[in-house]
Each structure stands twice: as C-alpha cells, then as structure tokens.
Coordinates of C-alpha atoms and ligand atoms in Angstrom, one line a residue:
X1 CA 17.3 -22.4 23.8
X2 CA 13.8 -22.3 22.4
X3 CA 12.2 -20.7 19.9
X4 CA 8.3 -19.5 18.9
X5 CA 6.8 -22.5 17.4
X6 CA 3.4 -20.1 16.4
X7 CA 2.2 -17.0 16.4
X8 CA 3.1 -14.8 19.6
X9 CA -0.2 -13.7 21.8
X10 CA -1.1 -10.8 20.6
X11 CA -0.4 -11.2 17.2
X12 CA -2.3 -8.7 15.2
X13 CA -4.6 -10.1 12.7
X14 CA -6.7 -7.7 10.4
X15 CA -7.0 -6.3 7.0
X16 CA -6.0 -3.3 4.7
X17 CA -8.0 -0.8 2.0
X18 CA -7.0 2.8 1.6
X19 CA -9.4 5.3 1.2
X20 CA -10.3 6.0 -2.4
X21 CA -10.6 2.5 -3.1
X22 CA -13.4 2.5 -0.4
X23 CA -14.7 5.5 0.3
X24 CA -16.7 7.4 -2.2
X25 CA -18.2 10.4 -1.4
X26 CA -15.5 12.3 -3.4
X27 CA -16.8 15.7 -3.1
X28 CA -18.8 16.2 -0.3
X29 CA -18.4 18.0 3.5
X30 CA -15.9 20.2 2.0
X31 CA -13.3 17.2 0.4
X32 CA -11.3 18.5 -2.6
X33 CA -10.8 16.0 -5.3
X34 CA -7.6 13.9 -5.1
X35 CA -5.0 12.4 -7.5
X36 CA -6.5 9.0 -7.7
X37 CA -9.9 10.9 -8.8
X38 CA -8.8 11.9 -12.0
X39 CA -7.8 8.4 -12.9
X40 CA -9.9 6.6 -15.6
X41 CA -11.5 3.1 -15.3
X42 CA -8.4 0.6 -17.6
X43 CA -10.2 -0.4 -20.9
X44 CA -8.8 -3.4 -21.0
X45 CA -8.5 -6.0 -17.7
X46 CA -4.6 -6.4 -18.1
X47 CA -3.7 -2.4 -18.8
X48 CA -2.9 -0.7 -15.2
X49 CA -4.2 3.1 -16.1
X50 CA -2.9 4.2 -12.9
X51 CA -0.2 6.0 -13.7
X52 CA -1.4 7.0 -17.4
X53 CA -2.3 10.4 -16.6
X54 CA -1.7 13.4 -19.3
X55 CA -1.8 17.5 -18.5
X56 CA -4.9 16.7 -21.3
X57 CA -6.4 14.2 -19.4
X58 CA -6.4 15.7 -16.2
X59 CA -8.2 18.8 -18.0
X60 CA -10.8 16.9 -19.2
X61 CA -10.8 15.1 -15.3
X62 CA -11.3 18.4 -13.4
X63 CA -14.2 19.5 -15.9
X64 CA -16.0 16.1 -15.4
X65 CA -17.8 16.1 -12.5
X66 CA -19.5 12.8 -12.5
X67 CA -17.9 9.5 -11.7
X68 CA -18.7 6.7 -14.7
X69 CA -15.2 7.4 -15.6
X70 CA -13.8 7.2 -12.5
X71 CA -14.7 4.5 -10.2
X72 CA -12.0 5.9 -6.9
X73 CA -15.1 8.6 -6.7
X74 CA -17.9 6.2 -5.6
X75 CA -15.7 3.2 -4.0
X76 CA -18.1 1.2 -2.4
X77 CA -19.2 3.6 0.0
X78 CA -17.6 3.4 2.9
X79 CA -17.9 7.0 4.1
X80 CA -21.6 5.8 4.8
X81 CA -21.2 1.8 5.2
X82 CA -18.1 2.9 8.0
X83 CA -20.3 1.3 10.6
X84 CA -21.8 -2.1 9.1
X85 CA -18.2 -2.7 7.2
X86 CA -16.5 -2.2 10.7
X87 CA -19.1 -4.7 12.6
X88 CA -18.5 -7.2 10.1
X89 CA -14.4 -6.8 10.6
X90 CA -15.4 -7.5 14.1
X91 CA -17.4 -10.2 14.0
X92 CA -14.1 -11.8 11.8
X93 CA -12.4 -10.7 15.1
X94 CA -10.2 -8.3 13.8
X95 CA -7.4 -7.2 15.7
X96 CA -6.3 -4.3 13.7
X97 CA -7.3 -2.4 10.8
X98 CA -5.5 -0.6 8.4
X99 CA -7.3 2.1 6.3
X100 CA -5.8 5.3 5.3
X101 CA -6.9 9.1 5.4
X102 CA -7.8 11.1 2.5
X103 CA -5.0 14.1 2.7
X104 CA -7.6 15.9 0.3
X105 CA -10.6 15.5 2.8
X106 CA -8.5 17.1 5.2
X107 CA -6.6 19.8 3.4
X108 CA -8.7 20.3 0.6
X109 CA -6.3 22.3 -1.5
X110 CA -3.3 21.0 0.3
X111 CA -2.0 24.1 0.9
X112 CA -4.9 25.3 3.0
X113 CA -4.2 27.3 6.4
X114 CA -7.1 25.4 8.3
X115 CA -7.9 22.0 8.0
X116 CA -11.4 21.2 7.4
X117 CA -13.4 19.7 10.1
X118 CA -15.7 17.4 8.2
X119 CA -13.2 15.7 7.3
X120 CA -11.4 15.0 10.8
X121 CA -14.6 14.3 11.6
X122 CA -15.3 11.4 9.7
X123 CA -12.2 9.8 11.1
X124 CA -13.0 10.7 14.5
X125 CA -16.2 8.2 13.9
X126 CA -14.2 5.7 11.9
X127 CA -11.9 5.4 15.0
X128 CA -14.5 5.7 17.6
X129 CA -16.0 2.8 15.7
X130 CA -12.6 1.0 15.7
X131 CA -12.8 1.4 20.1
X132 CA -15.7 -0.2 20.5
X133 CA -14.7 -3.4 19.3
X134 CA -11.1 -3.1 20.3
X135 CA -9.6 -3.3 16.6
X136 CA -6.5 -1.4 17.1
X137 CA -6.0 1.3 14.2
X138 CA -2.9 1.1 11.6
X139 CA -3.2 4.3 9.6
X140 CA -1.4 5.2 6.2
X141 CA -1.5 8.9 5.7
X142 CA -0.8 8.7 2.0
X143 CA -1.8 5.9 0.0
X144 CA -1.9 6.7 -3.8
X145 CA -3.8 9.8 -3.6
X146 CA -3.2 14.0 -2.8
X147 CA -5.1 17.0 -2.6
X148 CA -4.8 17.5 -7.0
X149 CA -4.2 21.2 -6.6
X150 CA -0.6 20.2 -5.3
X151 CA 0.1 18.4 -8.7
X152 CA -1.3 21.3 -10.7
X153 CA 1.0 24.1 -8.6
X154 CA 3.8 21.7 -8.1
X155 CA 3.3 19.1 -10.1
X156 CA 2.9 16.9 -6.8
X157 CA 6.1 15.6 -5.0
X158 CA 8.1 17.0 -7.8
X159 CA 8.2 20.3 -5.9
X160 CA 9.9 20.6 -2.8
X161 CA 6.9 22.7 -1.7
X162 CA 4.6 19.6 -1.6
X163 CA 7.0 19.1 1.8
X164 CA 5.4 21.5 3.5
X165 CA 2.0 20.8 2.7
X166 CA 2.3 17.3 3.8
X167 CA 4.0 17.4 7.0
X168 CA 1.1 20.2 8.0
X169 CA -1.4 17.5 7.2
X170 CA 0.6 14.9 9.6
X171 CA 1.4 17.2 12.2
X172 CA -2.6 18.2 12.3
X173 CA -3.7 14.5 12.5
X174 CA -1.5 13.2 14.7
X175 CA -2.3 16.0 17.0
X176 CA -6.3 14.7 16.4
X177 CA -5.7 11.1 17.1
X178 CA -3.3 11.0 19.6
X179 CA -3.3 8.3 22.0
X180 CA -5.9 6.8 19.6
X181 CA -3.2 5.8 16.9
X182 CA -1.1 2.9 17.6
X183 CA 0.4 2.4 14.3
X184 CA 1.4 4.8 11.1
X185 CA 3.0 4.4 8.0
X186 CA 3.8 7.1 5.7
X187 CA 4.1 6.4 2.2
X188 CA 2.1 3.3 0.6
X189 CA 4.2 1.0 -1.5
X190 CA 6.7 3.8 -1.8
X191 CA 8.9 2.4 -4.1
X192 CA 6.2 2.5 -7.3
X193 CA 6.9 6.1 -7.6
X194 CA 9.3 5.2 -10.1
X195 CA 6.4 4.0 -12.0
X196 CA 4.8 7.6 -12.2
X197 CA 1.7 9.6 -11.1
X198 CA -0.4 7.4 -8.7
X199 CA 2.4 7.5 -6.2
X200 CA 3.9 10.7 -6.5
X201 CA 1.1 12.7 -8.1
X202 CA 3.7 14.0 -10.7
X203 CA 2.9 14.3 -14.4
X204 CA 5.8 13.1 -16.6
X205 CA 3.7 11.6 -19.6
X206 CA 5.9 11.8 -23.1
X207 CA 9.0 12.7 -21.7
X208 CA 11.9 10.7 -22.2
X209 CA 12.4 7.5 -19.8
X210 CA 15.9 9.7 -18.8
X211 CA 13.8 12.4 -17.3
X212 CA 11.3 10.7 -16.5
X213 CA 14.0 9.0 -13.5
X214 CA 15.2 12.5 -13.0
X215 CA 11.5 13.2 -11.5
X216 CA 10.7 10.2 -10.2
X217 CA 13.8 9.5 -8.0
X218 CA 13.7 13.4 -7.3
X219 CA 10.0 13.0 -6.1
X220 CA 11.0 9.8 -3.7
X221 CA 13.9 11.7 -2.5
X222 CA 11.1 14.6 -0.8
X223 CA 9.1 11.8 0.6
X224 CA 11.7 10.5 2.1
X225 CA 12.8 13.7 3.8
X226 CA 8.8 14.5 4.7
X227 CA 8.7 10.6 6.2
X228 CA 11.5 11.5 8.2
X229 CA 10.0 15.0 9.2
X230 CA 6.5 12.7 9.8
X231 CA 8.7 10.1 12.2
X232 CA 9.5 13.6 14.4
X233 CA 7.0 15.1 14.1
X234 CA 5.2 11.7 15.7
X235 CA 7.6 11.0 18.4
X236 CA 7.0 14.2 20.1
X237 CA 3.7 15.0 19.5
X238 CA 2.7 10.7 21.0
X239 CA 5.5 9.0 22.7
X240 CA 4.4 5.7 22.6
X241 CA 2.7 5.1 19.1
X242 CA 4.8 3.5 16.3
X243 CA 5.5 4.7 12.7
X244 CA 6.6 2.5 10.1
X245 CA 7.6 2.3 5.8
X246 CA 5.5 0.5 3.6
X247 CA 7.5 -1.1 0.5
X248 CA 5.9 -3.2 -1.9
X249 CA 8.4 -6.0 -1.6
X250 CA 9.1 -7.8 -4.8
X251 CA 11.6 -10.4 -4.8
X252 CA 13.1 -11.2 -7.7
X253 CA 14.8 -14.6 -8.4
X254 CA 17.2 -15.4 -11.2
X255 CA 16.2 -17.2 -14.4
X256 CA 19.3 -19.6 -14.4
X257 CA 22.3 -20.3 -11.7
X258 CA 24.5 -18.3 -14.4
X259 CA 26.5 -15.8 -12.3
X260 CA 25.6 -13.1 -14.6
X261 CA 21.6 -14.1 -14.0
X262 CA 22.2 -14.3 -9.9
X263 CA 23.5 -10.8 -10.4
X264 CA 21.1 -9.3 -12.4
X265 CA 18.5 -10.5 -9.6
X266 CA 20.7 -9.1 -7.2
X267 CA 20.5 -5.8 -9.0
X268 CA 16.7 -5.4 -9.3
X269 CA 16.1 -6.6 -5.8
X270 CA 18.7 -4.2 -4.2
X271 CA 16.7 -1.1 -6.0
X272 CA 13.5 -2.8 -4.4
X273 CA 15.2 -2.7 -1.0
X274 CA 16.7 0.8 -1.5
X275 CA 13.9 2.4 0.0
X276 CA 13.6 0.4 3.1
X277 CA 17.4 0.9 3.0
X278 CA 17.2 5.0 3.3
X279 CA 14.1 4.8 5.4
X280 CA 15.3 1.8 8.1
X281 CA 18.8 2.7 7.8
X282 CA 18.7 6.7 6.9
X283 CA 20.8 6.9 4.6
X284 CA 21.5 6.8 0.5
X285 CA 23.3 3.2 0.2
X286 CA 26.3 3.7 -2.6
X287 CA 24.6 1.4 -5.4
X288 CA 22.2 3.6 -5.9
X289 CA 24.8 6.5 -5.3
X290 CA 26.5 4.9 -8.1
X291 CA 22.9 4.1 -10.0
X292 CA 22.5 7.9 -9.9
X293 CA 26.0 8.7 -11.0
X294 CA 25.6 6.2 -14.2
X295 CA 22.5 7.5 -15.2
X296 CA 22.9 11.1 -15.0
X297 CA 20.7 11.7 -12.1
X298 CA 21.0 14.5 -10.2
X299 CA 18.8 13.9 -6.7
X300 CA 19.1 18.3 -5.1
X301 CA 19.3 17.9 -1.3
X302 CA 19.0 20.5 0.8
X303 CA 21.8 20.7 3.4
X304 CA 19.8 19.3 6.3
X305 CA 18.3 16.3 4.7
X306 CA 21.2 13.8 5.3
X307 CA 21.3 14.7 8.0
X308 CA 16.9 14.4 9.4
X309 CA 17.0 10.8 7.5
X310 CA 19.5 9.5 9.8
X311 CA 17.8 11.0 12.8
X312 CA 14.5 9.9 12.0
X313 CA 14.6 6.3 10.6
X314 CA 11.3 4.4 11.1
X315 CA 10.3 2.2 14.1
X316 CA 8.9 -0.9 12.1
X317 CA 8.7 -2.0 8.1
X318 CA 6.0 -2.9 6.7
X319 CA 5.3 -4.2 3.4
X320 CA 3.1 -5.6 0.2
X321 CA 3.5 -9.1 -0.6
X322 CA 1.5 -10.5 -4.0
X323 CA 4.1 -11.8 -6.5
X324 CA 7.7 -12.7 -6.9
X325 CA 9.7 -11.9 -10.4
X326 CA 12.0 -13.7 -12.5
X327 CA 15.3 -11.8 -14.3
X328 CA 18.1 -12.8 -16.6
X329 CA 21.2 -10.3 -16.8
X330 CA 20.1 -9.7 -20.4
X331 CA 16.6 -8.5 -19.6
X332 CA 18.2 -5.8 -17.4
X333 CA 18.6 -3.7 -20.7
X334 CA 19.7 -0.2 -19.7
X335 CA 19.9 -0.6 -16.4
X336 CA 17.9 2.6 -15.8
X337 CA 14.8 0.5 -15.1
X338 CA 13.4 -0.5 -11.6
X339 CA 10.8 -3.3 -10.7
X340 CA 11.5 -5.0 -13.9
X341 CA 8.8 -7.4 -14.2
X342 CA 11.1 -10.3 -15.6
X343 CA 9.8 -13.4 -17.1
X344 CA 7.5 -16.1 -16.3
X345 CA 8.0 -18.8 -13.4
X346 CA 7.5 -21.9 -14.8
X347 CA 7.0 -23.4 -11.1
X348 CA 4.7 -21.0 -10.2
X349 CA 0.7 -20.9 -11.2
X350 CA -0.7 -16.9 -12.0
X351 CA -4.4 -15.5 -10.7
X352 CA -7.2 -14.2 -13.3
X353 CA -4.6 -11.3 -13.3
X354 CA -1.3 -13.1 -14.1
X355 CA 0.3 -12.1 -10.7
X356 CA 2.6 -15.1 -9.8
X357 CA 1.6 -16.6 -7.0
X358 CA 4.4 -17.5 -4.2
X359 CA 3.8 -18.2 -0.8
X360 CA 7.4 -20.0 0.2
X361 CA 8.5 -16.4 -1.5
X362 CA 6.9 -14.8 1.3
X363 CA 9.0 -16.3 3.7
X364 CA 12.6 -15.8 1.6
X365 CA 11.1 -12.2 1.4
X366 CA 10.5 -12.2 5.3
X367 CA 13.7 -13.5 6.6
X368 CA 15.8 -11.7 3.8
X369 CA 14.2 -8.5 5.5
X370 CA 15.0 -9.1 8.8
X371 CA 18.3 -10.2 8.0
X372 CA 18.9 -6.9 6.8
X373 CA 17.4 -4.4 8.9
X374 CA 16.6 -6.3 12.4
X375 CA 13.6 -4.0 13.2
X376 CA 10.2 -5.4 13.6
X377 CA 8.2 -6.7 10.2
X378 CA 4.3 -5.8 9.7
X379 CA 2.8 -7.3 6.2
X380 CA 0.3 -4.7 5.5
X381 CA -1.1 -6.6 2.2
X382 CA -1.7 -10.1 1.1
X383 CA -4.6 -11.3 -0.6
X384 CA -6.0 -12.5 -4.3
X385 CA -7.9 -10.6 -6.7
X386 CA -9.7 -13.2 -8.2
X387 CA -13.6 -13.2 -10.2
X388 CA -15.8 -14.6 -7.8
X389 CA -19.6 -15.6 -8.5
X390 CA -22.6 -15.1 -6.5
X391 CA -25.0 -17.8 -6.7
X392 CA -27.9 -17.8 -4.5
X393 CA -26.9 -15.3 -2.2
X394 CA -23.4 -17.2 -1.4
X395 CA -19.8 -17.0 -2.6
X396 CA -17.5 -20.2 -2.9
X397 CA -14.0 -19.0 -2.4
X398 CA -12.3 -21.7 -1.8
X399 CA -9.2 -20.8 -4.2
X400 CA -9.0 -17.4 -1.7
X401 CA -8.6 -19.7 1.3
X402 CA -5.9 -21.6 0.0
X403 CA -4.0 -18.9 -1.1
X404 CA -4.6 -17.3 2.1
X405 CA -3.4 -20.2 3.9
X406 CA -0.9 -21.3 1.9
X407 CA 1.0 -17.7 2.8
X408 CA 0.1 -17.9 6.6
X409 CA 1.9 -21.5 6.6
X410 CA 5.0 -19.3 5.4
X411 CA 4.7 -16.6 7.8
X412 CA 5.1 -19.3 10.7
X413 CA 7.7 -20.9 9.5
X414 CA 9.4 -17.3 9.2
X415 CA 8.3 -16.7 12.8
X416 CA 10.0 -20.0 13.7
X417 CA 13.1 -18.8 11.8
X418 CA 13.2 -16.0 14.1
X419 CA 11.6 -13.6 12.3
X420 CA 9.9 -10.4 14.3
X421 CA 6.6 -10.4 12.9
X422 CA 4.0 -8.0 14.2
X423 CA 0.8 -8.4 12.1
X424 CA -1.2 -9.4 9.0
X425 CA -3.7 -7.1 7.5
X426 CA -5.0 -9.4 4.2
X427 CA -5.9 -6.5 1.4
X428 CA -8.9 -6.2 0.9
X429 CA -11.1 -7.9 3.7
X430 CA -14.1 -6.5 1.8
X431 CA -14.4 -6.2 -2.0
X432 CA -13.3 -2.3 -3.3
X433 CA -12.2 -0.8 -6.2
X434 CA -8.6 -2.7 -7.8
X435 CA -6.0 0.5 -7.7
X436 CA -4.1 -0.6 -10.4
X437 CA -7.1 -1.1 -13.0
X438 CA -10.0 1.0 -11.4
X439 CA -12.5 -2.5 -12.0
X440 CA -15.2 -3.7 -9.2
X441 CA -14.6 -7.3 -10.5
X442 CA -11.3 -7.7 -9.3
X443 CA -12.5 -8.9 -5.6
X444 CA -10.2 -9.5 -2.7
X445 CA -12.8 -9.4 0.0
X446 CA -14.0 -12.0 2.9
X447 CA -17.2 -9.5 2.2
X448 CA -18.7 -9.2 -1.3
X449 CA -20.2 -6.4 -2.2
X450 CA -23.0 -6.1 -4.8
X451 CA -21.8 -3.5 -7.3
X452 CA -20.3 -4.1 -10.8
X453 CA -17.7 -2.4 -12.9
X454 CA -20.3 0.3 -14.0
X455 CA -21.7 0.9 -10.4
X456 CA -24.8 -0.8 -10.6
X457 CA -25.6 -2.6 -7.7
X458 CA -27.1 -2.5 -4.3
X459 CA -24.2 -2.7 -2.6
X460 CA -24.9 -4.8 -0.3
X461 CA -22.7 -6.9 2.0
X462 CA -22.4 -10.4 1.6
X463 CA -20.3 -13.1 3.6
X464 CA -18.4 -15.3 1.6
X465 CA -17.0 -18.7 2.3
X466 CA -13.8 -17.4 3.6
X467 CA -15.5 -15.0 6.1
X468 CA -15.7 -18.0 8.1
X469 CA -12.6 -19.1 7.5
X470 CA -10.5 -16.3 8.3
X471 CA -13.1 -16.1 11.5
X472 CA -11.6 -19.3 12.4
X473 CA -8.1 -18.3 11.9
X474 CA -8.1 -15.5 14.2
X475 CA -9.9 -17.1 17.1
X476 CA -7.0 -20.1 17.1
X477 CA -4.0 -17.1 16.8
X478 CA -3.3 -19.3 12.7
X479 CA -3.5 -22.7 14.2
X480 CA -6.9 -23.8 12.3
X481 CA -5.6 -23.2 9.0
Ligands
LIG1 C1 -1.2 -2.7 -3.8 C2 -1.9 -1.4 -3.4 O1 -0.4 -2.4 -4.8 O2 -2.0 -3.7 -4.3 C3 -3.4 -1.5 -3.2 O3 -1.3 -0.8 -2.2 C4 -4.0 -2.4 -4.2 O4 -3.9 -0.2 -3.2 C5 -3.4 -3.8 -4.1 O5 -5.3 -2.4 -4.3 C6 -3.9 -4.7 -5.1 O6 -3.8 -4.2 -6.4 P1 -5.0 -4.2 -7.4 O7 -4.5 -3.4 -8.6 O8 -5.4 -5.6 -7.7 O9 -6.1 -3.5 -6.7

C-alpha cells in the first residue's frame, strides 16, 4: 500500500484577510457601517477590545464619523490597492485566496429589499482580478462584521430575524458569483461567539456571565441553522462549488497526566469541537445537551431546525490554527466557561503577543480532526503577528519563516498520516489591521505596508524577506522549505 509522501498536485497554497481588516473605504458607494466599525483601537497591546462594546459606546460610535478611533474603517486600503495587492499574491504564485465580503457593503441596512450594486461590484473586480492570474477564490461571507443596524433592531444574531437577513445576503451572492466561487465558508472562527460582540454582533456588556451564555449559545445556535440554510441554498443555486465551517481550532493539552487534568482537557477541547460537531455531523452532541441542561441554558429551536442541520452538514472544515492551551481540572472553575485559556507551556516559546507557539500541535490538531469527522480539512489561517522593522527599504523576517516552516513541516507529516488536506491560506499575506487589538503594528504580512497605528503612512507595499520565501515554497508544492 502506499501513501502521499508530499503535498498532492494541486495543493492550494494562498493566504487569508477578511474585509475590514483590509478594506477601508467604510462609507462610501452606498456601504452602511458594520459591527467591526464601531470597535475602538485596544489602549493597551495585550487588551483585545473586540468584543468590549457597550449600548454607550456604540452611541458615541454611530455619532463619530471619522476613523482615528477606529482603525477597521481605513484598513490599508484594499478597496483601492485590490489590484497591486492581488499582482503581488500572484507574483508569490498564489493558488487561492481567501478574503471575505462585507454583508454591510452589500445590504447596507441588512434588512434592505435590494442589494446595492456598488457593492457587488467591487467584488465582481476583486474576482475578475483573481481570473486573470488563476488564483482560485475561497470566500467567507461573514467574518466578524454585519450590517450594525441588525445589532441595534435585533441586537445581531440574538434575534432569530437576523436569519433572514443573512440567508438573503447569501442567496444574492451566490447567485452573483456563480461558477466563479469555488470555495465558501460561512461563519469565521465560529466558535468565539461565546466570547461576545465581534462574532455575533450581540451586545451583552454587564450582564451576568449566566446570561451572558444564554445569548451567546442562543446566537450560535441561529448561525448554525442560517449555515445550514447557506449549504442549500449553495447546492442548488451551483452544483459543483464547495462550502465549508471555519472553527478556530484550539487544542488544549493537560497540565499533568492526573486523570482529573486529562479530563479537564478533554472537556474544554470537546466544547471547541462542538461546533464542527453540529456543523460536520448536524446535529447537538449530548455533552453539550448536558452542558446546557447543567447550566440553565435554554437554546429555543424552531421545529424545523434539527431537522435542516442534519440535511445540510458542510462539504469541508476548515479552520484557524495559532496556539495550543494548557488546563488543569481545577482551572475549569464553573464549568460554564468555553476556550479557557489555561496556563502557560513551559515547552513552548510565545510571540510579541504571548500566543503559544506549536507547530507539532498543528498536526495532533489535524489528524484529531480527521479522525473525527473524515471530511476534507482546509487550514484557512496560520501565520505570526510579530513587530517587524524596516530598514532601508527591506524587512528581515526570518523569525516569520521559521514559524512558517516549522508548521508546513507538520502539515506533511499529517498528509503522510493520511490526512485530507486541501489547502493553506497563511493569514495575513500582506500586513492589515490585528482584529483582536485594532493595531497596524501587529504585522503578519509577506507584504509590508507603510502605515502605523495612527494611519500615518504612505502605504506603500513593500516585499519582505519571506516574500521570497513563500515564492519558493509554492513553486516546489512545500518541498524548499
Ligand atoms: C483570527 C481571525 O482570529 O486571527 C483574524 O480570524 C485575525 O481575523 C487573526 O486577524 C489574527 O488575530 P489578530 O488579533 O492578531 O489580528
């Protein structure tokens, strides 16, 4: 019997950014302002403000119409960099790129009858731009942003109505892009909604952590249902083009081989997995049936939703892979927690950032995926935020590279394991705004990009040393390492 030694032909190299990390032009041809807009710049390099948002802050968001505050309005430009940013992705040889659309550049108000045509414009450029050098599109149709009117009628996902409004944004561009679309994915990183706002555009500031679940798992449970609707809604409307779930995958190890530890990992790394669990598999599994029961949460179905999640499960998983965590059964505390960040690994070095960095983690993570669901894996984000200097026009990333290659290593020796791995988009292949603290100085790129933390700057392109590297990469299919 043999086995892939390498990557198969026609593995799909790339990279990922979503659109108001990149994009900027946050209130022009007709675009309504979006969740991530109202989110203020982190004061402090270690605090994620993400999810910090307040019914007062947002007020004094929607009166502010200039964007010092908020970096996700300016990006780096991409609306009018699409095509240089795109050439230079080529020239790395990019097989795919993964970039998502901005729901409120489409539907405006999200509830709006007509969708506006600027907007489907713009991505009918962006993918006309993606043909001509053959870079095959991987699109995430909602990745930490919404049209903000939904989370001041409905408080975003909270409401069931929010359904609707989404699933008439998918059904309109996948209509649009048809044929043109290989690849989709729903919901980025889906499972941080149960940290809050950025993900499900809910407000649930000051209320206690009880309710705060209550909303959060309530939230998840209609984007579930509108993933599912989005996975028929795709099938019919273009047969042959593939939609996926997009986890960010944290694997959690125990501190010690106590029993009690092992299990305590087990816990926090079954409610990572819950979500591709209802979204590969379609259905609720019973620990977090039982989760729900302990806690006192109520998740209202309507009678068909059981029912659509285990008609529509997804074609492919993809996820996030940065970090791995560390638990001990007594850090577990109430149990009502999720994505417990545990405690250090003391065999494991931290970036600028303190994520933990793990490559052979990717691989446990890889193969303990496809043990599970056997469908086809797609890691949509890797990379290192890191502080990188320009000096004379050049940037020396050699610490990028070797985290780079360090987790490529592991992803063939998962493919050797067996392991059905479609692609790798790297995060970031051009320096944008950091989602979690809104900075300019957290760069993942191959491609600088001259602009600070206060959006001074020319923003100008500039290759770094990895540019070539990855470059390299790609043209031996991850045999030049
Ligand atoms: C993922 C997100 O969590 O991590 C991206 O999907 C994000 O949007 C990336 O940018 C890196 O996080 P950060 O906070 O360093 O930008």
């Amino acid at each position: 019997k043999t086995y892939p030694k390498t990557f198969p032909k026609g593995f799909l190299w790339g990279g990922a950014t979503a659109a108001n990390q990149v994009e900027g032009a946050w209130n022009i041809d007709g675009k309504g302002m979006s969740t991530a807009e109202v989110v203020q710049k982190a004061d402090d390099r270690r605090q994620m403000s993400m999810s910090d948002v307040t019914q007062e802050t947002l007020q004094v968001a929607l009166a502010d119409t200039t964007v010092e505050r908020y970096p996700k309005r300016r990006g780096i430009d991409f609306y009018h960099h699409y095509k240089e940013d795109i050439a230079l992705f080529a020239e790395m040889g990019f097989k795919v790129y993964r970039f998502s659309i901005a729901w409120a550049r489409i539907f405006p108000k999200g509830e709006d009858l007509v969708p506006n045509e600027a907007g489907l414009v713009f991505y009918d450029h962006v993918l006309a731009e993606l043909a001509k050098y053959d870079i095959k599109p991987l699109v995430t149709l909602s990745h930490y942003e919404m049209p903000i009117a939904l989370t001041q009628k409905y408080n975003g996902w909270a409401g069931r109505e929010t359904i609707t409004a989404f699933n008439r944004f998918t059904e309109t561009v996948f209509n649009r892009y048809k044929k043109q679309v290989p690849y989709w994915l729903t919901f980025n990183e889906i499972n941080t909604g149960t940290w809050g706002f950025h993900e499900t555009g809910a407000i649930d500031k000051g209320l206690s952590k009880k309710e705060q679940l209550q909303i959060r798992y309530q939230a998840l449970h209609h984007q579930f249902v509108a993933s599912a609707i989005a996975t028929k809604q795709l099938h019919e409307i273009d047969s042959t083009a593939k939609i996926g779930s997009m986890l960010a995958r944290m694997q959690t190890y125990p501190a010690t081989p106590n029993p009690k530890d092992v299990r305590a990992a087990q816990l926090v790394d079954e409610k990572n997995l819950f979500f591709t669990d209802v979204q590969a598999r379609g259905e609720y599994p019973e620990y977090m049936n039982r989760f729900f029961y302990e806690n006192d949460i109520v998740i209202q179905m309507a009678e068909n939703d059981q029912a659509l999640l285990l008609a529509n499960p997804v074609d492919f998983i993809s996820f996030s892979y940065y970090m791995t965590n560390v638990t001990a059964h007594d850090q577990v505390g109430d149990g009502a927690g999720n994505m417990a960040v545990g405690g250090r690994n003391p065999y494991l070095k931290e970036s600028d950032w303190g994520w933990q960095i793990d490559p052979v983690g990717l691989r446990i993570s890889l193969n303990t995926m496809w043990d599970r669901y056997r469908k086809p894996l797609f890691i949509v984000e890797n990379g290192l935020g890191a502080l990188d200097k320009l000096e004379n026009g050049q940037v020396h990333d050699q610490y990028r590279i070797d985290y780079l290659r360090q987790h490529i290593e592991q992803m063939k020796e998962s493919i050797k394991d067996g392991v059905d791995l479609l692609g790798y988009t790297m995060w970031g292949p051009i320096d944008l705004i950091s989602f979690s603290t809104s900075e300019m100085s957290k760069r993942y790129g191959f491609i600088y990009v001259d602009q600070d933390d206060n959006g001074d700057g020319t923003l100008k392109r500039i290759k770094k040393d990895s540019f070539e590297w990855y470059k390299q990469v790609i043209k031996t299919n991850g045999e030049q390492l």
